[in-house]
Coordinates of N, CA and C in Angstrom, one line a residue:
X1361 N -18.3 2.7 -14.0 CA -17.0 2.1 -14.0 C -17.1 0.6 -13.9
X1362 N -16.9 -0.2 -13.2 CA -17.1 -1.7 -13.2 C -17.8 -2.1 -12.0
X1363 N -17.4 -3.2 -11.4 CA -18.1 -3.7 -10.2 C -17.6 -3.0 -9.0
X1364 N -16.9 -1.9 -9.1 CA -16.4 -1.2 -7.9 C -17.6 -0.6 -7.2
X1365 N -17.4 -0.5 -5.8 CA -18.4 0.2 -5.1 C -18.4 1.7 -5.3
X1366 N -19.4 2.4 -4.8 CA -19.4 3.9 -5.0 C -18.2 4.6 -4.4
X1367 N -17.8 4.2 -3.2 CA -16.7 4.9 -2.6 C -15.4 4.8 -3.4
X1368 N -15.1 3.6 -3.8 CA -13.9 3.4 -4.6 C -13.9 4.1 -5.9
X1369 N -15.1 4.0 -6.6 CA -15.3 4.7 -7.8 C -15.1 6.2 -7.7
X1370 N -15.7 6.8 -6.6 CA -15.5 8.2 -6.4 C -14.1 8.6 -6.1
X1371 N -13.4 7.7 -5.3 CA -12.0 8.0 -5.0 C -11.1 8.1 -6.3
X1372 N -11.4 7.2 -7.2 CA -10.6 7.2 -8.4 C -11.0 8.4 -9.3
X1373 N -12.3 8.7 -9.4 CA -12.7 9.9 -10.1 C -12.1 11.2 -9.5
X1374 N -12.2 11.3 -8.2 CA -11.7 12.4 -7.6 C -10.2 12.6 -7.7
X1375 N -9.4 11.5 -7.7 CA -8.0 11.6 -7.9 C -7.7 12.1 -9.3
X1376 N -8.5 11.6 -10.3 CA -8.3 12.1 -11.7 C -8.7 13.6 -11.8
X1377 N -9.8 13.9 -11.2 CA -10.3 15.3 -11.3 C -9.3 16.3 -10.6
X1378 N -8.7 15.9 -9.5 CA -7.8 16.8 -8.8 C -6.4 16.7 -9.2
X1379 N -6.1 15.8 -10.3 CA -4.8 15.6 -10.7 C -3.9 15.1 -9.5
X1380 N -4.5 14.2 -8.7 CA -3.8 13.6 -7.6 C -2.6 12.9 -8.0
X1381 N -1.6 12.9 -7.1 CA -0.3 12.2 -7.4 C -0.5 10.7 -7.2
X1382 N -1.3 10.3 -6.3 CA -1.5 8.9 -6.0 C -2.8 8.6 -5.3
X1383 N -3.1 7.3 -5.2 CA -4.4 6.8 -4.6 C -4.0 5.7 -3.6
X1384 N -4.5 5.8 -2.4 CA -4.2 4.8 -1.4 C -5.4 3.8 -1.4
X1385 N -5.1 2.5 -1.8 CA -6.1 1.5 -1.8 C -5.4 0.1 -1.8
X1386 N -6.0 -0.8 -1.2 CA -5.6 -2.2 -1.2 C -6.5 -3.1 -2.1
X1387 N -7.5 -2.5 -2.6 CA -8.5 -3.2 -3.4 C -7.9 -3.5 -4.8
X1388 N -7.8 -4.8 -5.2 CA -7.2 -5.2 -6.4 C -7.8 -4.6 -7.7
X1389 N -9.1 -4.6 -7.7 CA -9.8 -4.0 -8.9 C -9.6 -2.5 -9.0
X1390 N -9.7 -1.9 -7.8 CA -9.5 -0.4 -7.8 C -8.1 -0.1 -8.2
X1391 N -7.1 -0.9 -7.8 CA -5.7 -0.7 -8.2 C -5.5 -0.8 -9.7
X1392 N -6.2 -1.8 -10.2 CA -6.1 -2.0 -11.7 C -6.7 -0.8 -12.5
X1393 N -7.9 -0.4 -12.1 CA -8.5 0.7 -12.8 C -7.8 2.0 -12.6
X1394 N -7.4 2.3 -11.4 CA -6.6 3.5 -11.2 C -5.3 3.5 -11.9
X1395 N -4.7 2.4 -12.0 CA -3.4 2.3 -12.8 C -3.7 2.5 -14.2
X1396 N -4.7 2.0 -14.8 CA -5.1 2.2 -16.2 C -5.4 3.7 -16.4
X1397 N -5.9 4.3 -15.4 CA -6.2 5.8 -15.5 C -5.0 6.6 -15.3
X1398 N -3.8 6.0 -15.1 CA -2.6 6.8 -15.0 C -2.3 7.3 -13.6
X1399 N -3.0 6.7 -12.6 CA -2.9 7.2 -11.2 C -1.9 6.2 -10.5
X1400 N -0.9 6.8 -9.8 CA 0.0 5.9 -9.0 C -0.8 5.4 -7.8
X1401 N -0.6 4.1 -7.5 CA -1.3 3.4 -6.5 C -0.4 3.0 -5.4
X1402 N -0.8 3.2 -4.2 CA 0.0 2.8 -3.0 C -1.0 2.1 -2.1
X1403 N -0.5 1.0 -1.4 CA -1.3 0.3 -0.5 C -0.8 0.3 0.9
X1404 N -1.4 -0.5 1.8 CA -1.0 -0.5 3.2 C 0.5 -0.9 3.4
X1405 N 0.9 -1.9 2.6 CA 2.3 -2.3 2.8 C 3.3 -1.2 2.3
X1406 N 2.9 -0.5 1.2 CA 3.8 0.6 0.8 C 3.9 1.7 1.8
X1407 N 2.8 2.0 2.4 CA 2.8 3.1 3.4 C 3.6 2.6 4.6
X1408 N 3.5 1.4 5.0 CA 4.2 0.9 6.1 C 5.7 0.9 5.8
X1409 N 6.1 0.5 4.6 CA 7.5 0.5 4.2 C 8.0 2.0 4.2
X1410 N 7.2 2.9 3.7 CA 7.6 4.3 3.6 C 7.8 4.8 5.0
X1411 N 6.9 4.5 6.0 CA 7.1 4.9 7.4 C 8.4 4.4 8.0
X1412 N 8.7 3.2 7.7 CA 10.0 2.6 8.2 C 11.2 3.3 7.5
X1413 N 11.1 3.5 6.2 CA 12.2 4.1 5.5 C 12.5 5.5 6.0
X1414 N 11.4 6.2 6.4 CA 11.5 7.6 6.9 C 11.8 7.6 8.4
X1415 N 11.9 6.5 9.0 CA 12.2 6.3 10.5 C 11.1 6.8 11.4
X1416 N 9.9 6.7 10.9 CA 8.7 7.0 11.7 C 8.4 5.7 12.5
X1417 N 8.8 4.6 12.0 CA 8.7 3.3 12.7 C 10.1 2.7 12.8
X1418 N 10.4 2.0 13.9 CA 11.7 1.3 13.9 C 11.4 -0.1 13.3
X1419 N 12.4 -0.9 13.2 CA 12.3 -2.2 12.6 C 11.2 -3.1 13.3
X1420 N 11.3 -3.1 14.6 CA 10.4 -4.0 15.4 C 8.9 -3.5 15.2
X1421 N 8.7 -2.2 15.3 CA 7.4 -1.7 15.1 C 6.8 -2.0 13.7
X1422 N 7.7 -1.8 12.7 CA 7.3 -2.0 11.3 C 7.0 -3.5 11.1
X1423 N 7.8 -4.4 11.6 CA 7.6 -5.8 11.4 C 6.4 -6.3 12.1
X1424 N 6.1 -5.7 13.3 CA 4.9 -6.0 14.1 C 3.7 -5.6 13.3
X1425 N 3.7 -4.4 12.7 CA 2.6 -3.9 11.9 C 2.4 -4.7 10.6
X1426 N 3.5 -5.2 10.0 CA 3.4 -6.1 8.9 C 2.7 -7.4 9.3
X1427 N 3.1 -7.9 10.4 CA 2.5 -9.2 10.9 C 1.0 -8.9 11.1
X1428 N 0.7 -7.8 11.7 CA -0.7 -7.4 12.0 C -1.5 -7.3 10.7
X1429 N -0.9 -6.7 9.6 CA -1.6 -6.7 8.3 C -1.8 -8.1 7.8
X1430 N -0.8 -8.9 7.9 CA -0.9 -10.3 7.4 C -2.0 -11.1 8.1
X1431 N -2.3 -10.8 9.4 CA -3.3 -11.5 10.2 C -4.6 -10.8 10.1
X1432 N -4.7 -9.7 9.4 CA -6.0 -9.0 9.2 C -6.8 -9.6 8.0
X1433 N -7.9 -8.9 7.7 CA -8.7 -9.4 6.5 C -8.0 -9.0 5.2
X1434 N -6.9 -8.3 5.2 CA -6.1 -8.0 4.0 C -5.3 -9.2 3.6
X1435 N -5.5 -9.7 2.5 CA -4.7 -10.9 2.0 C -3.4 -10.4 1.4
X1436 N -2.3 -10.9 2.0 CA -1.0 -10.6 1.4 C -0.3 -11.9 1.0
X1437 N 0.2 -12.0 -0.2 CA 0.8 -13.2 -0.6 C 2.1 -13.4 0.2
X1438 N 2.6 -14.7 0.3 CA 3.8 -15.0 0.9 C 5.0 -14.2 0.3
X1439 N 4.9 -14.1 -1.0 CA 6.0 -13.3 -1.8 C 6.0 -11.9 -1.3
X1440 N 4.9 -11.3 -1.2 CA 4.8 -9.8 -0.8 C 5.4 -9.7 0.6
X1441 N 5.0 -10.6 1.5 CA 5.5 -10.6 2.9 C 7.0 -10.7 2.9
X1442 N 7.5 -11.7 2.1 CA 9.0 -11.9 2.1 C 9.7 -10.6 1.6
X1443 N 9.2 -10.1 0.5 CA 9.8 -8.9 -0.1 C 9.7 -7.7 0.9
X1444 N 8.6 -7.5 1.6 CA 8.5 -6.4 2.5 C 9.4 -6.6 3.7
X1445 N 9.6 -7.8 4.2 CA 10.5 -8.0 5.3 C 11.9 -7.8 4.9
X1446 N 12.2 -8.2 3.7 CA 13.6 -7.9 3.1 C 13.9 -6.4 3.1
X1447 N 12.9 -5.7 2.6 CA 13.0 -4.2 2.6 C 13.2 -3.7 4.0
X1448 N 12.5 -4.2 4.9 CA 12.6 -3.7 6.3 C 14.0 -3.9 6.8
X1449 N 14.6 -5.1 6.5 CA 16.0 -5.4 6.9 C 17.0 -4.4 6.3
X1450 N 16.7 -4.0 5.0 CA 17.7 -3.1 4.4 C 17.6 -1.7 5.1
X1451 N 16.4 -1.3 5.5 CA 16.2 0.0 6.2 C 16.9 -0.1 7.5
X1452 N 16.8 -1.2 8.3 CA 17.4 -1.2 9.6 C 18.9 -1.4 9.5
X1453 N 19.4 -2.0 8.4 CA 20.9 -2.1 8.3 C 21.5 -0.8 7.8
X1454 N 20.7 0.1 7.3 CA 21.3 1.3 6.7 C 21.6 2.4 7.8
X1455 N 21.3 2.0 9.1 CA 21.5 3.0 10.2 C 22.9 2.9 10.7

């Protein structure tokens, strides 16, 4: 496959082999390759927003988790953070 490590390559191949609905990864290259293979990709921010939308996390918990992600080794662009926080506000205002 490309410069992907063995684990990411195996995850993509397994998702294809099992006709998986989606793949969870934050790796940019893995996301690109999985997308080209027709696999839906979800990352940490997407899982966090899903958890907030499903009320598994309240607004404060989700915002704290988003801040934690932004302060981790996972790089998030300012635009992604802004969009994610806007989505969190819509979830909390829907109650």
